[in-house]
mmCIF file with all atom_site columns, C-alpha atoms in Angstrom:
data_model
loop_
_atom_site.group_PDB
_atom_site.id
_atom_site.type_symbol
_atom_site.label_atom_id
_atom_site.label_alt_id
_atom_site.label_comp_id
_atom_site.label_asym_id
_atom_site.label_entity_id
_atom_site.label_seq_id
_atom_site.pdbx_PDB_ins_code
_atom_site.Cartn_x
_atom_site.Cartn_y
_atom_site.Cartn_z
_atom_site.occupancy
_atom_site.B_iso_or_equiv
_atom_site.pdbx_formal_charge
_atom_site.auth_seq_id
_atom_site.auth_comp_id
_atom_site.auth_asym_id
_atom_site.auth_atom_id
_atom_site.pdbx_PDB_model_num
ATOM 1   C CA . MET A 1 1   ? -38.117 16.511 -91.641 1.00 63.00 ? 1   MET A CA 1
ATOM 2   C CA . GLU A 1 2   ? -36.030 19.580 -92.052 1.00 70.00 ? 2   GLU A CA 1
ATOM 3   C CA . HIS A 1 3   ? -38.066 21.574 -89.627 1.00 69.00 ? 3   HIS A CA 1
ATOM 4   C CA . GLY A 1 4   ? -37.718 18.762 -86.779 1.00 69.00 ? 4   GLY A CA 1
ATOM 5   C CA . LEU A 1 5   ? -33.911 18.737 -87.165 1.00 75.00 ? 5   LEU A CA 1
ATOM 6   C CA . LEU A 1 6   ? -34.108 22.518 -86.706 1.00 79.00 ? 6   LEU A CA 1
ATOM 7   C CA . TRP A 1 7   ? -35.918 22.170 -83.644 1.00 84.00 ? 7   TRP A CA 1
ATOM 8   C CA . LEU A 1 8   ? -33.682 19.555 -82.034 1.00 82.00 ? 8   LEU A CA 1
ATOM 9   C CA . PRO A 1 9   ? -31.083 22.017 -80.644 1.00 84.00 ? 9   PRO A CA 1
ATOM 10  C CA . LEU A 1 10  ? -33.613 24.088 -79.113 1.00 86.00 ? 10  LEU A CA 1
ATOM 11  C CA . LEU A 1 11  ? -35.062 21.194 -77.520 1.00 86.00 ? 11  LEU A CA 1
ATOM 12  C CA . ALA A 1 12  ? -31.733 20.097 -76.238 1.00 89.00 ? 12  ALA A CA 1
ATOM 13  C CA . ALA A 1 13  ? -31.170 23.513 -74.887 1.00 91.00 ? 13  ALA A CA 1
ATOM 14  C CA . PHE A 1 14  ? -34.390 23.631 -73.001 1.00 92.00 ? 14  PHE A CA 1
ATOM 15  C CA . PHE A 1 15  ? -33.478 20.344 -71.295 1.00 94.00 ? 15  PHE A CA 1
ATOM 16  C CA . TRP A 1 16  ? -30.141 21.491 -70.298 1.00 95.00 ? 16  TRP A CA 1
ATOM 17  C CA . LEU A 1 17  ? -31.634 24.796 -68.864 1.00 95.00 ? 17  LEU A CA 1
ATOM 18  C CA . ALA A 1 18  ? -34.196 22.747 -66.839 1.00 95.00 ? 18  ALA A CA 1
ATOM 19  C CA . TRP A 1 19  ? -31.354 20.538 -65.524 1.00 94.00 ? 19  TRP A CA 1
ATOM 20  C CA . GLN A 1 20  ? -29.287 23.413 -64.489 1.00 93.00 ? 20  GLN A CA 1
ATOM 21  C CA . GLY A 1 21  ? -32.537 25.162 -62.779 1.00 93.00 ? 21  GLY A CA 1
ATOM 22  C CA . SER A 1 22  ? -32.840 21.813 -60.802 1.00 91.00 ? 22  SER A CA 1
ATOM 23  C CA . GLN A 1 23  ? -29.212 21.764 -59.571 1.00 91.00 ? 23  GLN A CA 1
ATOM 24  C CA . GLU A 1 24  ? -29.418 25.260 -58.403 1.00 91.00 ? 24  GLU A CA 1
ATOM 25  C CA . TYR A 1 25  ? -32.621 24.550 -56.675 1.00 91.00 ? 25  TYR A CA 1
ATOM 26  C CA . GLN A 1 26  ? -31.255 21.645 -54.914 1.00 91.00 ? 26  GLN A CA 1
ATOM 27  C CA . LYS A 1 27  ? -28.021 23.904 -53.957 1.00 90.00 ? 27  LYS A CA 1
ATOM 28  C CA . ILE A 1 28  ? -30.578 26.265 -52.318 1.00 90.00 ? 28  ILE A CA 1
ATOM 29  C CA . GLU A 1 29  ? -32.333 23.650 -50.447 1.00 91.00 ? 29  GLU A CA 1
ATOM 30  C CA . ALA A 1 30  ? -29.191 22.000 -49.104 1.00 91.00 ? 30  ALA A CA 1
ATOM 31  C CA . TYR A 1 31  ? -28.003 25.451 -48.044 1.00 91.00 ? 31  TYR A CA 1
ATOM 32  C CA . ARG A 1 32  ? -31.251 26.186 -46.221 1.00 91.00 ? 32  ARG A CA 1
ATOM 33  C CA . THR A 1 33  ? -30.924 23.201 -44.221 1.00 92.00 ? 33  THR A CA 1
ATOM 34  C CA . TRP A 1 34  ? -27.273 23.852 -43.517 1.00 93.00 ? 34  TRP A CA 1
ATOM 35  C CA . ALA A 1 35  ? -27.863 27.516 -42.522 1.00 91.00 ? 35  ALA A CA 1
ATOM 36  C CA . GLU A 1 36  ? -30.351 26.749 -39.755 1.00 92.00 ? 36  GLU A CA 1
ATOM 37  C CA . GLN A 1 37  ? -27.528 26.048 -37.321 1.00 93.00 ? 37  GLN A CA 1
ATOM 38  C CA . PHE A 1 38  ? -26.251 29.506 -37.755 1.00 93.00 ? 38  PHE A CA 1
ATOM 39  C CA . ASP A 1 39  ? -27.272 33.081 -36.203 1.00 92.00 ? 39  ASP A CA 1
ATOM 40  C CA . LYS A 1 40  ? -26.679 34.679 -39.725 1.00 92.00 ? 40  LYS A CA 1
ATOM 41  C CA . ALA A 1 41  ? -25.911 33.143 -43.219 1.00 93.00 ? 41  ALA A CA 1
ATOM 42  C CA . LYS A 1 42  ? -25.333 34.209 -46.642 1.00 92.00 ? 42  LYS A CA 1
ATOM 43  C CA . TYR A 1 43  ? -25.602 31.961 -50.019 1.00 91.00 ? 43  TYR A CA 1
ATOM 44  C CA . ASP A 1 44  ? -24.404 32.866 -53.482 1.00 88.00 ? 44  ASP A CA 1
ATOM 45  C CA . ILE A 1 45  ? -23.002 30.996 -56.298 1.00 89.00 ? 45  ILE A CA 1
ATOM 46  C CA . TYR A 1 46  ? -19.559 31.234 -55.267 1.00 91.00 ? 46  TYR A CA 1
ATOM 47  C CA . ALA A 1 47  ? -19.646 30.581 -51.359 1.00 92.00 ? 47  ALA A CA 1
ATOM 48  C CA . VAL A 1 48  ? -21.727 29.969 -48.321 1.00 93.00 ? 48  VAL A CA 1
ATOM 49  C CA . LEU A 1 49  ? -21.026 31.702 -45.099 1.00 93.00 ? 49  LEU A CA 1
ATOM 50  C CA . GLY A 1 50  ? -22.346 31.394 -41.582 1.00 93.00 ? 50  GLY A CA 1
ATOM 51  C CA . GLN A 1 51  ? -21.884 32.927 -38.125 1.00 93.00 ? 51  GLN A CA 1
ATOM 52  C CA . LYS A 1 52  ? -22.507 31.662 -34.852 1.00 93.00 ? 52  LYS A CA 1
ATOM 53  C CA . GLY A 1 53  ? -21.411 33.759 -32.169 1.00 88.00 ? 53  GLY A CA 1
ATOM 54  C CA . ASN A 1 54  ? -17.596 34.212 -32.922 1.00 88.00 ? 54  ASN A CA 1
ATOM 55  C CA . SER A 1 55  ? -17.361 31.351 -35.180 1.00 91.00 ? 55  SER A CA 1
ATOM 56  C CA . ILE A 1 56  ? -17.188 31.851 -38.991 1.00 92.00 ? 56  ILE A CA 1
ATOM 57  C CA . THR A 1 57  ? -17.914 28.772 -41.317 1.00 94.00 ? 57  THR A CA 1
ATOM 58  C CA . TRP A 1 58  ? -17.660 29.268 -44.954 1.00 94.00 ? 58  TRP A CA 1
ATOM 59  C CA . GLY A 1 59  ? -17.581 26.755 -47.932 1.00 93.00 ? 59  GLY A CA 1
ATOM 60  C CA . LYS A 1 60  ? -18.666 26.036 -51.582 1.00 93.00 ? 60  LYS A CA 1
ATOM 61  C CA . PRO A 1 61  ? -22.369 25.103 -52.283 1.00 92.00 ? 61  PRO A CA 1
ATOM 62  C CA . THR A 1 62  ? -23.268 22.025 -54.070 1.00 90.00 ? 62  THR A CA 1
ATOM 63  C CA . PRO A 1 63  ? -26.719 20.183 -54.519 1.00 89.00 ? 63  PRO A CA 1
ATOM 64  C CA . LYS A 1 64  ? -25.725 17.913 -51.762 1.00 89.00 ? 64  LYS A CA 1
ATOM 65  C CA . GLY A 1 65  ? -24.596 20.585 -49.325 1.00 87.00 ? 65  GLY A CA 1
ATOM 66  C CA . PRO A 1 66  ? -21.759 22.812 -48.587 1.00 90.00 ? 66  PRO A CA 1
ATOM 67  C CA . ILE A 1 67  ? -18.323 21.311 -49.022 1.00 91.00 ? 67  ILE A CA 1
ATOM 68  C CA . LYS A 1 68  ? -14.570 22.314 -48.159 1.00 93.00 ? 68  LYS A CA 1
ATOM 69  C CA . LEU A 1 69  ? -16.015 23.899 -45.262 1.00 92.00 ? 69  LEU A CA 1
ATOM 70  C CA . GLU A 1 70  ? -13.569 25.957 -43.188 1.00 92.00 ? 70  GLU A CA 1
ATOM 71  C CA . THR A 1 71  ? -14.262 27.249 -39.711 1.00 92.00 ? 71  THR A CA 1
ATOM 72  C CA . PHE A 1 72  ? -12.354 30.112 -37.673 1.00 90.00 ? 72  PHE A CA 1
ATOM 73  C CA . SER A 1 73  ? -12.883 32.493 -34.689 1.00 88.00 ? 73  SER A CA 1
ATOM 74  C CA . LEU A 1 74  ? -13.226 36.094 -35.245 1.00 87.00 ? 74  LEU A CA 1
ATOM 75  C CA . GLU A 1 75  ? -11.253 36.370 -32.000 1.00 87.00 ? 75  GLU A CA 1
ATOM 76  C CA . HIS A 1 76  ? -8.003  35.361 -33.992 1.00 86.00 ? 76  HIS A CA 1
ATOM 77  C CA . VAL A 1 77  ? -8.776  37.941 -36.956 1.00 87.00 ? 77  VAL A CA 1
ATOM 78  C CA . GLN A 1 78  ? -6.874  41.036 -36.804 1.00 88.00 ? 78  GLN A CA 1
ATOM 79  C CA . GLN A 1 79  ? -8.462  42.773 -39.761 1.00 88.00 ? 79  GLN A CA 1
ATOM 80  C CA . ILE A 1 80  ? -11.154 42.465 -42.309 1.00 90.00 ? 80  ILE A CA 1
ATOM 81  C CA . ARG A 1 81  ? -10.862 43.854 -45.814 1.00 91.00 ? 81  ARG A CA 1
ATOM 82  C CA . LEU A 1 82  ? -12.874 44.056 -48.884 1.00 92.00 ? 82  LEU A CA 1
ATOM 83  C CA . LEU A 1 83  ? -11.106 43.370 -52.005 1.00 92.00 ? 83  LEU A CA 1
ATOM 84  C CA . VAL A 1 84  ? -12.251 43.975 -55.452 1.00 92.00 ? 84  VAL A CA 1
ATOM 85  C CA . ASP A 1 85  ? -9.961  42.811 -58.244 1.00 91.00 ? 85  ASP A CA 1
ATOM 86  C CA . ASP A 1 86  ? -7.299  41.946 -55.546 1.00 88.00 ? 86  ASP A CA 1
ATOM 87  C CA . LYS A 1 87  ? -7.261  45.713 -54.349 1.00 89.00 ? 87  LYS A CA 1
ATOM 88  C CA . THR A 1 88  ? -8.343  46.902 -50.886 1.00 88.00 ? 88  THR A CA 1
ATOM 89  C CA . VAL A 1 89  ? -11.448 49.013 -51.293 1.00 88.00 ? 89  VAL A CA 1
ATOM 90  C CA . ASP A 1 90  ? -13.020 51.309 -48.932 1.00 84.00 ? 90  ASP A CA 1
ATOM 91  C CA . MET A 1 91  ? -16.258 49.965 -47.651 1.00 82.00 ? 91  MET A CA 1
ATOM 92  C CA . GLN A 1 92  ? -17.942 53.553 -47.739 1.00 83.00 ? 92  GLN A CA 1
ATOM 93  C CA . GLN A 1 93  ? -17.181 54.293 -51.352 1.00 84.00 ? 93  GLN A CA 1
ATOM 94  C CA . LEU A 1 94  ? -17.691 51.065 -53.321 1.00 84.00 ? 94  LEU A CA 1
ATOM 95  C CA . PRO A 1 95  ? -16.626 50.625 -56.947 1.00 87.00 ? 95  PRO A CA 1
ATOM 96  C CA . GLU A 1 96  ? -19.443 50.003 -59.344 1.00 83.00 ? 96  GLU A CA 1
ATOM 97  C CA . LYS A 1 97  ? -18.070 46.793 -60.874 1.00 86.00 ? 97  LYS A CA 1
ATOM 98  C CA . GLY A 1 98  ? -15.247 44.131 -60.310 1.00 84.00 ? 98  GLY A CA 1
ATOM 99  C CA . ARG A 1 99  ? -14.345 40.896 -61.616 1.00 90.00 ? 99  ARG A CA 1
ATOM 100 C CA . THR A 1 100 ? -13.308 39.312 -58.211 1.00 92.00 ? 100 THR A CA 1
ATOM 101 C CA . ILE A 1 101 ? -15.085 40.164 -55.172 1.00 92.00 ? 101 ILE A CA 1
ATOM 102 C CA . GLU A 1 102 ? -13.844 38.855 -51.759 1.00 93.00 ? 102 GLU A CA 1
ATOM 103 C CA . VAL A 1 103 ? -13.915 39.621 -47.977 1.00 92.00 ? 103 VAL A CA 1
ATOM 104 C CA . GLU A 1 104 ? -10.626 38.899 -46.662 1.00 92.00 ? 104 GLU A CA 1
ATOM 105 C CA . PHE A 1 105 ? -9.997  37.738 -43.016 1.00 91.00 ? 105 PHE A CA 1
ATOM 106 C CA . VAL A 1 106 ? -6.257  38.774 -42.007 1.00 89.00 ? 106 VAL A CA 1
ATOM 107 C CA . PHE A 1 107 ? -4.861  36.819 -39.110 1.00 88.00 ? 107 PHE A CA 1
ATOM 108 C CA . PRO A 1 108 ? -1.963  38.176 -37.043 1.00 85.00 ? 108 PRO A CA 1
ATOM 109 C CA . GLN A 1 109 ? 0.141   35.205 -36.386 1.00 75.00 ? 109 GLN A CA 1
ATOM 110 C CA . SER A 1 110 ? 0.394   33.690 -39.780 1.00 69.00 ? 110 SER A CA 1
ATOM 111 C CA . ALA A 1 111 ? 1.176   34.974 -43.332 1.00 71.00 ? 111 ALA A CA 1
ATOM 112 C CA . ASN A 1 112 ? -2.241  33.327 -44.490 1.00 82.00 ? 112 ASN A CA 1
ATOM 113 C CA . SER A 1 113 ? -5.589  34.998 -44.744 1.00 87.00 ? 113 SER A CA 1
ATOM 114 C CA . VAL A 1 114 ? -9.026  33.617 -45.500 1.00 90.00 ? 114 VAL A CA 1
ATOM 115 C CA . ARG A 1 115 ? -10.657 34.991 -48.632 1.00 92.00 ? 115 ARG A CA 1
ATOM 116 C CA . VAL A 1 116 ? -14.579 34.656 -48.994 1.00 93.00 ? 116 VAL A CA 1
ATOM 117 C CA . PRO A 1 117 ? -15.871 35.213 -52.686 1.00 94.00 ? 117 PRO A CA 1
ATOM 118 C CA . PHE A 1 118 ? -18.928 37.204 -53.203 1.00 93.00 ? 118 PHE A CA 1
ATOM 119 C CA . THR A 1 119 ? -20.915 37.812 -56.363 1.00 91.00 ? 119 THR A CA 1
ATOM 120 C CA . GLU A 1 120 ? -21.933 41.372 -55.664 1.00 91.00 ? 120 GLU A CA 1
ATOM 121 C CA . ILE A 1 121 ? -20.071 44.362 -54.128 1.00 90.00 ? 121 ILE A CA 1
ATOM 122 C CA . PRO A 1 122 ? -22.663 45.760 -52.214 1.00 90.00 ? 122 PRO A CA 1
ATOM 123 C CA . LEU A 1 123 ? -23.553 42.348 -50.460 1.00 90.00 ? 123 LEU A CA 1
ATOM 124 C CA . ALA A 1 124 ? -19.816 41.813 -49.622 1.00 91.00 ? 124 ALA A CA 1
ATOM 125 C CA . ALA A 1 125 ? -19.530 45.536 -48.305 1.00 90.00 ? 125 ALA A CA 1
ATOM 126 C CA . GLU A 1 126 ? -22.633 44.687 -46.027 1.00 91.00 ? 126 GLU A CA 1
ATOM 127 C CA . TRP A 1 127 ? -21.129 41.675 -44.771 1.00 91.00 ? 127 TRP A CA 1
ATOM 128 C CA . GLY A 1 128 ? -17.749 43.230 -44.276 1.00 90.00 ? 128 GLY A CA 1
ATOM 129 C CA . LYS A 1 129 ? -19.102 46.060 -42.207 1.00 90.00 ? 129 LYS A CA 1
ATOM 130 C CA . TYR A 1 130 ? -21.290 43.655 -40.152 1.00 90.00 ? 130 TYR A CA 1
ATOM 131 C CA . LEU A 1 131 ? -18.355 41.359 -39.350 1.00 89.00 ? 131 LEU A CA 1
ATOM 132 C CA . GLN A 1 132 ? -16.044 44.184 -38.525 1.00 87.00 ? 132 GLN A CA 1
ATOM 133 C CA . SER A 1 133 ? -18.570 45.412 -35.804 1.00 87.00 ? 133 SER A CA 1
ATOM 134 C CA . GLN A 1 134 ? -18.734 42.033 -34.567 1.00 85.00 ? 134 GLN A CA 1
ATOM 135 C CA . LEU A 1 135 ? -14.690 42.157 -34.621 1.00 76.00 ? 135 LEU A CA 1
ATOM 136 C CA . HIS A 1 136 ? -14.774 45.267 -32.388 1.00 69.00 ? 136 HIS A CA 1
ATOM 137 C CA . GLN A 1 137 ? -17.149 43.856 -29.575 1.00 70.00 ? 137 GLN A CA 1
#
């Protein structure tokens, strides 16, 4: 009896991990369907991002599909910056780690900017470089 009670927390942890895996799989499948409409798209646990022509759409991934979607045009963007821990970083000389990683889109006519979160610095830098190249075209 005692041995059975010792295994009960392990069994609960197993079911919790299986449920988490199922949720993540559903997020990825919902993203895959959503991303078909874009020329280029990215997924990570913090945000989804899609580009079609000059339009950028981003939001938060969920098992039912992306939510809180925002769309803006690259034509209205003045500058694209890579932020690591809220500090602008040179995309050619990347830091090895950081707590918060974001690509920031700065607009000339307003004080607001759009910050898209990323999980990895190299991925954010590649997207930043790519979108800067699209900005100058």
